[in-house]
Structures are given as structure tokens and as C-alpha cells.
């Protein structure tokens, strides 16, 4: 359809790109755009609407994220073919069943502010399917169907090493890399590999509960260290080391502290590296969402500045692709990676060879980088939209700063409302909230919420904030 006429709602206060998405959805809902219909290029539609091309492109991307449109490489953008023919449904009086989301209140889906998981709806499924097929049929990749290196396939390990050298400043002269089934496996294996009888590990508090679970499973004593507006307190860590010589490791999330989202500044990073240089301290750096930085210069990992120190660097591809695609990695000294590989063989033998080969192809073809750019643009818009809606709806109840990156927002309760009761009330209305108490290591926690917004589009964010506001009124 080269000449598509749509009208943007002049009364709407939504951003222009969302007006474009709304107009496209409306055209599909009314049957003007049929399943499989081809849309005009973004340049042509931008000219017709008198908008910037980037605005129209962002509108297309949002409609794709909601499942209304699909992009086909070298062909264009189309209305999703798996939608019902709504024009026919309207004629038959079946408008209600033709909509992708039920409008009846009883059928309204449960919404969730997650811990910061990616939106699986954004997964470039067609690209990934092609890459997986290529991985399976290529003669060179057939060996990935047999037993392979417990550290991961050569293709993906090489692709990740090149990426980490170019984009994150890591070096591999004295380090090795292991691919894992998600960053959680990397945490578990690292904890098992460094553990010795009687050893303790310092962790951020509030912090990541599943990391704590991995450390305790390895027999490590967990020592909580306070987190302030600058991340892990190095003063508190030094005091803990003086009190307890059994502390031989520290777990940190410096890029976007989990759960508070703050970024550790250069001064603290340097102090932490110096501490590791002068003490037998291993730094476990969990860089779980490095790909999502929306403002400011990229912040290099601690591992990039501590090449000679004992640093275990952990990353994830699941945050970039989808939570159910379990791919992570760990970078450490070769002897430590070898120990992790031996432990892995006892429980898992190796990773998913064809999947690893497919992702290696996506990296080599530039497809993963293209997906990352698209995802950053969408998540950036969703972050801003959530901030605007919370500021408008709950200005007396919540205080927050817009994080420069990551996929979650840390909102402090400032009006005395009990966060746990608020969460319970929201659950009864169909909204999942995660209060800070669930991230506490010692049972003490600020009154706050970690609001993971990435899995919600703008319409879902609007509804989630409405439910959160209604739940607040019930307290």
C-alpha cells in the first residue's frame, strides 16, 4: 500500500511517534489495513504526515513491539499475518474477538513491573530462525550437534571476545571466556570455583537475591555491605574486611546497581580496584545490562581497568534477546575458567551448540547490533513514558530519578505508605510490584519499589500506573 492515509489525533498529548503507532493500530482495528498488507516506507509516510522520518520509524517500531506489524528484511513492513481479518469480523458482529487484547475487564491480562527483564516480543525471531537454520545446515557447524567444549562453541566464544575487546575494553592476554546458560549459571559456577572452606563474600545490600542464593549454595558466608547513592560503599567494605578476614571476594553490579539502578563512579571503582590489588580480594562484576545505556558516555567495566587483578566478569545475552533464551558468559583467569568448565561438566556437560552457533552468526552479520539499537530506542521511550506517568499520577507518594540506563526504575515511597501492603493491594487488582524488602539481605530495606518497565509497552505502562495509583488509594 504505497498511498496510506492516516490521521493523527490532534487532541492527544502523547508523543508524536506514539500518535503514529496509535493511528496505525486504529487503521488495523477498523479493517482499513488487512493482515499481510504492506505499509509505505517511513520516508514516504513521513512526507505525507509532515513529520521527521525518525518519528515515523519509531512509530513503526512501537507497533511492531505490540505485535501489530512485522518487518521482513529486503521486503518492507507489513501488518502481522497472524491477526484476524478484522474487517470481516466487524461485518459479522465479532469485533470483540478480533482484537489482539480483550477489552472486557474480566479478561484483562495481569501486568507486571518485572525486575528488569527484556520484552520477549521484541525478539528478532525471523532473523534468529534463519541464523539457526544456517547453523544447522552449514557443514562446519554440524560438529556442534555432538559433544563440544564445555566452555562453549569456538564461534560464539570468538565473537564475544572480539565484541568485548572492541566495545568494553577487555583484554584476553591473561583471561579466558566461557559461555553459560544465562548469567545465573555463570554466578553459580564462579561461586563454586572460588569457594574454599570458611570463606565469606561481601555483597551489595539491597542486592540481587539469586546471586546470594548461588553464593550460599557454594557454602560461602554472605556479608551484606550497604549501598548508598553512589552504589556499594567502599568505606563499609573496608570496615567489613577489617572485621572479618574470611571475606575473600566481593560481588558488585557497578554499571546499574541492582536494584537501585545507580552507577558506581570512577573514584569508587578505582578504590575497589586498589583494594583488590592490596588484599586477597576477588571482584565478581555482574554487568547484566551493559547494552542499555541511554544517556552519557559508555561506562567501561571494572574488568577493563583491572586487567592484572582478580576480576571475574559476568555478562548476559538474555537481557538483549529474551529471558527464555538462556545465554550468558563469564570472563576470568584461564585456571578459574577451567575449574568452572569442570564443574559445569558434572551438571550440564555443555551448552546448546546450535543456539550458540546461531547467535555467533547474528553477531557476525551485524543483526545482533541492529537489534540492540532498536531495543535501546524502544526502551528509552518506555523509560521516559513511565517517568512522566508516575510524576503525573503519584507525585506525593513516590520520589525517583530517571536512570541513565538499565531496564528498571527505583522509586522511593515518601508518604509513609507501607510498600508491602501497597504491593499486596496491587496484586489484588492485577499488577505485580516488587518492594525493596525482597532485595534485602539482612531483612532491613528502604520503602521503595524496583519497577522494571521493559516488558510493558506504552499502553500497558499507562494501565499499570493506573492500577498502581488505585492500589495506593486503598492503603
XYZ file of C-alpha atoms in Angstrom:
475
model
C 0.000 0.000 0.000
C 2.033 2.914 -1.276
C -0.550 5.610 -0.505
C -1.745 5.158 3.045
C -3.804 7.954 4.536
C -3.909 8.072 8.320
C -4.880 10.884 10.665
C -3.079 11.648 13.894
C -5.289 12.541 16.839
C -4.880 16.330 17.304
C -6.297 16.108 20.845
C -3.801 13.517 22.015
C -0.979 14.631 24.318
C 1.060 11.518 23.566
C 4.469 11.863 21.842
C 4.276 12.125 18.022
C 5.707 8.664 17.417
C 3.018 7.161 19.658
C 0.375 9.083 17.718
C 1.707 7.388 14.579
C 1.533 3.975 16.251
C -1.989 4.676 17.528
C -3.147 5.708 14.054
C -1.731 2.546 12.502
C -3.356 0.355 15.151
C -6.666 2.144 14.581
C -6.439 1.509 10.839
C -5.875 -2.187 11.541
C -8.675 -2.374 14.121
C -11.186 -0.824 11.730
C -10.191 -3.146 8.915
C -8.632 -0.485 6.679
C -5.332 -2.318 6.901
C -5.663 -6.052 6.345
C -3.398 -8.811 7.688
C -0.362 -9.049 5.417
C -0.865 -5.573 3.935
C 2.355 -3.810 3.071
C 2.921 -0.379 4.606
C 4.609 2.512 2.820
C 8.218 3.250 3.635
C 8.925 5.509 6.566
C 10.242 8.269 4.288
C 7.058 8.353 2.207
C 4.738 8.316 5.221
C 6.826 10.961 6.994
C 6.474 13.253 3.990
C 2.728 12.639 3.852
C 2.314 13.431 7.558
C 4.810 16.281 7.672
C 6.884 14.516 10.314
C 10.522 13.627 10.773
C 11.350 10.204 9.328
C 12.797 9.072 12.666
C 9.458 9.826 14.313
C 7.586 7.626 11.862
C 10.211 4.899 12.188
C 9.800 4.950 15.977
C 6.033 4.662 15.499
C 6.516 1.624 13.267
C 8.840 0.082 15.852
C 6.305 0.597 18.635
C 3.533 -1.021 16.586
C 5.893 -3.925 15.910
C 6.629 -4.261 19.622
C 2.887 -4.524 20.268
C 2.555 -7.266 17.656
C 0.549 -5.349 15.056
C 3.314 -5.063 12.443
C 6.236 -7.184 11.294
C 9.368 -6.226 9.382
C 10.620 -8.514 6.633
C 14.238 -7.899 5.550
C 14.595 -6.588 1.982
C 10.796 -6.507 1.601
C 9.395 -3.920 3.958
C 6.942 -3.575 6.839
C 3.657 -5.474 6.871
C 0.577 -5.860 9.032
C 1.076 -9.053 11.046
C -0.385 -12.007 9.159
C -1.462 -13.824 12.308
C -4.109 -11.213 13.097
C -7.758 -11.961 12.287
C -9.237 -10.148 9.294
C -10.895 -7.524 11.435
C -12.905 -6.057 8.594
C -14.686 -9.380 8.117
C -15.072 -9.806 11.853
C -16.725 -6.418 12.129
C -19.205 -7.335 9.414
C -20.019 -10.496 11.296
C -20.504 -8.590 14.545
C -17.397 -10.132 16.086
C -15.346 -7.053 16.807
C -14.620 -8.135 20.372
C -12.877 -11.350 19.385
C -10.918 -9.698 16.615
C -8.843 -7.505 18.912
C -5.450 -8.862 19.982
C -6.180 -7.862 23.588
C -9.542 -8.490 25.204
C -11.388 -5.319 26.145
C -13.604 -6.897 28.773
C -12.397 -6.135 32.290
C -12.666 -9.770 33.294
C -10.249 -10.774 30.520
C -7.710 -8.030 31.229
C -4.237 -9.582 31.439
C -2.153 -9.454 34.598
C 0.540 -6.792 34.297
C 3.927 -6.873 35.956
C 6.703 -4.451 36.744
C 9.411 -7.111 36.487
C 12.904 -6.991 37.957
C 14.144 -5.605 34.632
C 13.607 -8.409 32.115
C 13.632 -7.665 28.391
C 10.451 -7.732 26.296
C 10.375 -11.096 24.536
C 8.021 -9.581 21.941
C 10.958 -7.609 20.552
C 12.984 -10.743 19.792
C 14.038 -10.736 16.113
C 12.503 -14.191 15.714
C 12.738 -14.368 11.919
C 16.400 -13.355 11.934
C 17.159 -15.829 14.687
C 15.321 -18.631 12.903
C 17.337 -18.025 9.729
C 20.576 -17.981 11.693
C 19.649 -21.208 13.480
C 18.834 -22.875 10.168
C 22.176 -21.742 8.730
C 23.936 -23.071 11.821
C 22.305 -26.458 11.373
C 22.899 -26.883 7.640
C 26.394 -25.497 7.336
C 28.891 -28.318 7.217
C 31.232 -26.528 9.558
C 28.513 -26.243 12.203
C 27.472 -29.898 12.124
C 30.053 -30.661 14.778
C 28.066 -28.507 17.182
C 25.472 -31.323 17.299
C 27.987 -33.576 19.024
C 29.901 -33.190 22.256
C 31.800 -29.932 22.346
C 33.901 -27.749 24.612
C 32.239 -27.141 27.994
C 33.349 -23.520 27.666
C 31.088 -23.046 24.621
C 31.433 -23.221 20.857
C 34.530 -21.727 19.290
C 32.400 -19.462 17.089
C 30.468 -17.765 19.885
C 33.439 -17.539 22.225
C 35.459 -15.861 19.487
C 32.625 -13.498 18.561
C 32.084 -12.487 22.181
C 35.787 -11.955 22.805
C 36.040 -9.656 19.782
C 32.946 -7.760 20.920
C 34.183 -7.329 24.482
C 37.601 -6.118 23.315
C 36.102 -3.584 20.887
C 33.115 -2.374 22.921
C 34.041 -2.832 26.582
C 37.816 -2.549 26.686
C 38.526 -6.057 27.960
C 41.727 -7.893 27.104
C 42.303 -11.620 26.794
C 46.084 -11.943 27.070
C 45.626 -13.375 30.553
C 41.915 -14.209 30.505
C 39.577 -16.781 29.031
C 35.844 -16.783 28.283
C 33.155 -19.355 28.956
C 29.612 -19.332 27.553
C 26.908 -20.358 30.025
C 23.152 -20.917 30.073
C 22.447 -17.409 31.321
C 24.294 -15.228 33.802
C 22.796 -17.149 36.728
C 24.751 -20.250 35.735
C 27.853 -18.076 35.437
C 27.309 -16.811 39.002
C 26.786 -20.335 40.300
C 29.875 -21.743 38.581
C 32.057 -18.811 39.628
C 30.953 -19.171 43.243
C 31.692 -22.896 43.207
C 35.092 -22.310 41.602
C 36.351 -19.677 44.048
C 34.891 -21.184 47.228
C 37.157 -22.570 49.947
C 36.080 -23.786 53.407
C 35.213 -20.934 55.747
C 35.280 -18.286 53.021
C 32.944 -15.268 53.035
C 31.809 -12.982 50.217
C 30.694 -9.361 50.547
C 27.523 -8.464 48.632
C 25.559 -5.285 47.977
C 22.586 -4.676 50.267
C 19.965 -4.309 48.916
C 21.119 -6.654 46.206
C 20.341 -9.460 43.806
C 18.664 -12.359 45.672
C 19.609 -15.057 43.156
C 23.285 -14.114 43.408
C 23.032 -14.550 47.177
C 21.380 -17.934 46.602
C 24.256 -19.010 44.341
C 26.868 -17.961 46.897
C 25.133 -19.758 49.746
C 24.763 -22.871 47.600
C 28.556 -22.831 47.255
C 28.930 -22.749 51.028
C 30.015 -19.112 51.168
C 29.121 -16.909 54.110
C 27.309 -13.824 52.799
C 28.235 -10.462 54.347
C 25.886 -7.577 53.400
C 27.501 -4.217 52.577
C 25.408 -1.071 52.457
C 24.552 0.675 49.203
C 24.131 4.448 49.023
C 23.559 6.995 46.256
C 26.906 6.031 44.707
C 26.476 2.266 44.779
C 28.442 -0.109 47.013
C 30.029 1.789 49.899
C 33.785 1.222 49.734
C 34.170 2.621 53.255
C 31.730 -0.007 54.539
C 33.538 -2.714 52.554
C 36.916 -1.737 54.023
C 35.433 -1.804 57.519
C 33.961 -5.265 56.880
C 37.326 -6.548 55.613
C 38.992 -5.277 58.790
C 36.408 -7.060 60.949
C 36.228 -10.310 59.012
C 39.391 -11.644 57.314
C 37.325 -14.535 55.894
C 35.969 -12.144 53.236
C 37.911 -13.071 50.105
C 35.510 -11.849 47.405
C 33.032 -9.057 46.702
C 30.033 -9.126 44.354
C 29.133 -5.831 42.634
C 26.794 -4.544 39.918
C 28.568 -1.235 39.191
C 27.032 -0.321 35.827
C 23.465 -0.188 37.153
C 23.355 -1.339 40.760
C 20.724 -3.977 41.350
C 18.126 -2.975 42.489
C 18.692 0.798 42.929
C 19.993 1.403 39.329
C 22.750 3.857 40.391
C 26.072 3.822 38.533
C 29.278 3.493 40.545
C 31.514 6.479 39.855
C 35.134 6.410 38.739
C 36.542 7.235 42.186
C 34.839 4.261 43.845
C 35.794 1.957 41.020
C 39.433 2.924 41.390
C 39.291 2.450 45.165
C 37.764 -1.007 44.681
C 40.493 -1.986 42.210
C 43.153 -0.691 44.598
C 41.586 -2.688 47.417
C 41.731 -5.843 45.330
C 45.329 -5.079 44.431
C 46.394 -4.834 48.062
C 44.280 -7.635 49.549
C 43.422 -11.202 48.517
C 40.046 -9.987 47.249
C 38.362 -11.318 44.096
C 35.894 -8.957 42.426
C 32.819 -10.596 40.882
C 31.468 -7.963 38.482
C 27.945 -8.649 37.209
C 27.423 -6.430 34.149
C 23.948 -7.789 33.481
C 22.550 -4.936 31.349
C 25.554 -3.157 29.862
C 23.829 -2.834 26.467
C 21.243 -0.414 27.829
C 22.814 2.988 28.347
C 20.612 5.833 27.114
C 22.494 8.964 28.127
C 26.084 9.904 28.788
C 29.296 8.288 27.696
C 29.578 4.495 27.937
C 30.993 3.350 31.271
C 33.701 0.726 30.885
C 33.552 -2.286 33.207
C 35.814 -2.538 36.221
C 37.339 -5.548 34.463
C 38.619 -3.227 31.730
C 40.627 -1.230 34.285
C 41.798 -4.122 36.431
C 43.429 -6.456 33.928
C 46.069 -7.539 36.418
C 43.744 -8.024 39.356
C 41.478 -10.917 40.288
C 38.254 -9.960 38.500
C 35.513 -12.314 37.340
C 33.386 -10.535 34.732
C 29.854 -11.809 34.081
C 27.515 -10.744 31.283
C 24.253 -11.759 29.670
C 22.753 -12.072 26.207
C 19.344 -12.956 27.659
C 18.755 -9.301 28.565
C 19.385 -8.438 24.920
C 17.345 -11.218 23.315
C 14.680 -12.655 25.629
C 14.585 -14.071 29.169
C 13.846 -17.574 27.884
C 16.945 -17.653 25.663
C 19.487 -18.622 28.255
C 22.870 -17.312 27.157
C 25.417 -15.690 29.415
C 29.187 -15.645 29.719
C 31.991 -15.251 32.203
C 35.498 -13.866 31.695
C 38.195 -14.836 34.184
C 41.726 -16.169 34.523
C 42.240 -19.371 32.493
C 42.698 -21.607 35.541
C 39.453 -20.337 37.061
C 37.563 -20.827 33.780
C 38.985 -24.345 33.608
C 37.621 -25.090 37.091
C 34.220 -23.716 36.107
C 34.222 -25.903 32.996
C 34.942 -28.991 35.098
C 32.086 -28.152 37.466
C 29.779 -27.499 34.534
C 30.539 -30.897 33.001
C 29.198 -32.561 36.141
C 25.776 -30.961 35.822
C 25.294 -29.846 32.210
C 28.183 -31.198 30.074
C 27.977 -28.272 27.624
C 25.715 -25.578 26.256
C 23.284 -25.520 23.343
C 25.665 -25.786 20.387
C 23.257 -24.876 17.556
C 21.911 -21.884 19.510
C 25.422 -20.654 20.243
C 26.383 -21.025 16.568
C 23.241 -19.127 15.531
C 23.961 -16.207 17.858
C 27.560 -16.134 16.631
C 26.197 -15.719 13.096
C 23.905 -12.918 14.270
C 26.898 -11.127 15.753
C 28.993 -11.621 12.620
C 26.173 -10.427 10.344
C 25.540 -7.331 12.452
C 21.993 -8.482 13.240
C 22.506 -8.506 16.997
C 23.888 -4.965 16.917
C 20.899 -3.810 14.837
C 18.531 -5.423 17.319
C 20.363 -3.756 20.217
C 19.961 -0.316 18.597
C 16.253 -0.917 18.034
C 15.720 -2.214 21.578
C 17.583 0.736 23.098
C 15.378 3.182 21.206
C 12.184 1.469 22.349
C 13.257 1.010 25.967
C 14.470 4.608 26.127
C 10.988 5.778 25.123
C 9.321 3.438 27.613
C 11.572 4.645 30.425
C 10.647 8.260 29.718
C 6.968 7.411 29.414
C 6.932 5.627 32.785
C 8.686 8.567 34.433
C 6.132 11.004 33.028
C 3.175 8.882 34.094
C 4.483 8.321 37.646
C 5.266 12.028 38.072
C 1.758 12.926 36.934
C -0.114 10.261 38.920
C 1.832 9.769 42.165
C 3.849 12.950 42.790
C 3.190 12.975 46.546
C 3.765 9.260 47.032
C 6.919 8.421 45.063
C 10.310 10.037 44.540
C 12.642 8.827 41.823
C 15.392 9.833 39.453
C 15.326 8.801 35.816
C 18.234 6.345 35.451
C 20.669 6.893 32.613
C 20.355 3.291 31.597
C 19.106 -0.121 32.548
C 15.618 -1.551 32.303
C 14.180 -0.553 35.679
C 13.386 2.499 37.774
C 13.924 2.748 41.558
C 11.023 4.575 43.197
C 11.121 5.513 46.891
C 7.879 5.711 48.854
C 7.834 9.145 50.529
C 4.344 9.466 52.008
C 4.592 6.774 54.682
C 2.665 4.118 52.771
C 3.779 0.585 53.585
C 5.371 -0.775 50.400
C 4.451 -4.400 51.148
C 0.791 -3.543 51.726
C 0.814 -1.430 48.568
C 2.242 -4.390 46.659
C -0.430 -6.722 48.068
C -3.214 -4.304 47.101
C -1.782 -4.010 43.585
C -1.662 -7.792 43.227
C -5.364 -7.990 44.011
C -6.000 -5.533 41.171
C -3.866 -7.490 38.691
C -0.473 -5.765 38.952
C 2.793 -7.251 40.256
C 5.073 -4.866 42.167
C 8.421 -5.747 43.742
C 9.028 -3.950 47.052
C 12.582 -3.352 48.250
C 12.195 -5.853 51.078
C 12.524 -8.678 48.556
C 16.025 -7.442 47.712
C 17.216 -7.097 51.305
C 19.991 -9.389 52.536
C 19.612 -8.651 56.250
C 15.863 -8.018 56.467
C 16.261 -4.251 56.584
C 15.164 -2.392 53.490
C 14.078 1.086 52.411
C 10.448 1.643 51.461
C 10.781 1.507 47.699
C 9.946 -0.388 44.517
C 12.063 -1.634 41.635
C 9.870 -1.012 38.596
C 11.093 -2.992 35.592
C 9.391 -1.344 32.636
C 10.957 -3.001 29.596
C 8.297 -5.694 29.237
C 5.464 -3.154 29.031
C 4.590 -1.047 26.010
C 3.249 2.484 26.492
C -0.393 1.428 26.703
C 0.475 -1.243 29.254
C 2.533 1.276 31.233
C -0.483 3.601 31.304
C -2.676 0.811 32.665
C -0.026 -0.366 35.148
C 0.316 3.136 36.602
C -3.477 3.389 36.822
C -3.564 0.140 38.817
C -0.634 1.252 40.984
C -2.455 4.521 41.739
C -5.684 2.675 42.556
C -3.801 0.310 44.879
C -2.195 3.275 46.634
C -5.625 4.797 47.299
C -6.667 1.599 49.033
C -3.919 1.947 51.677
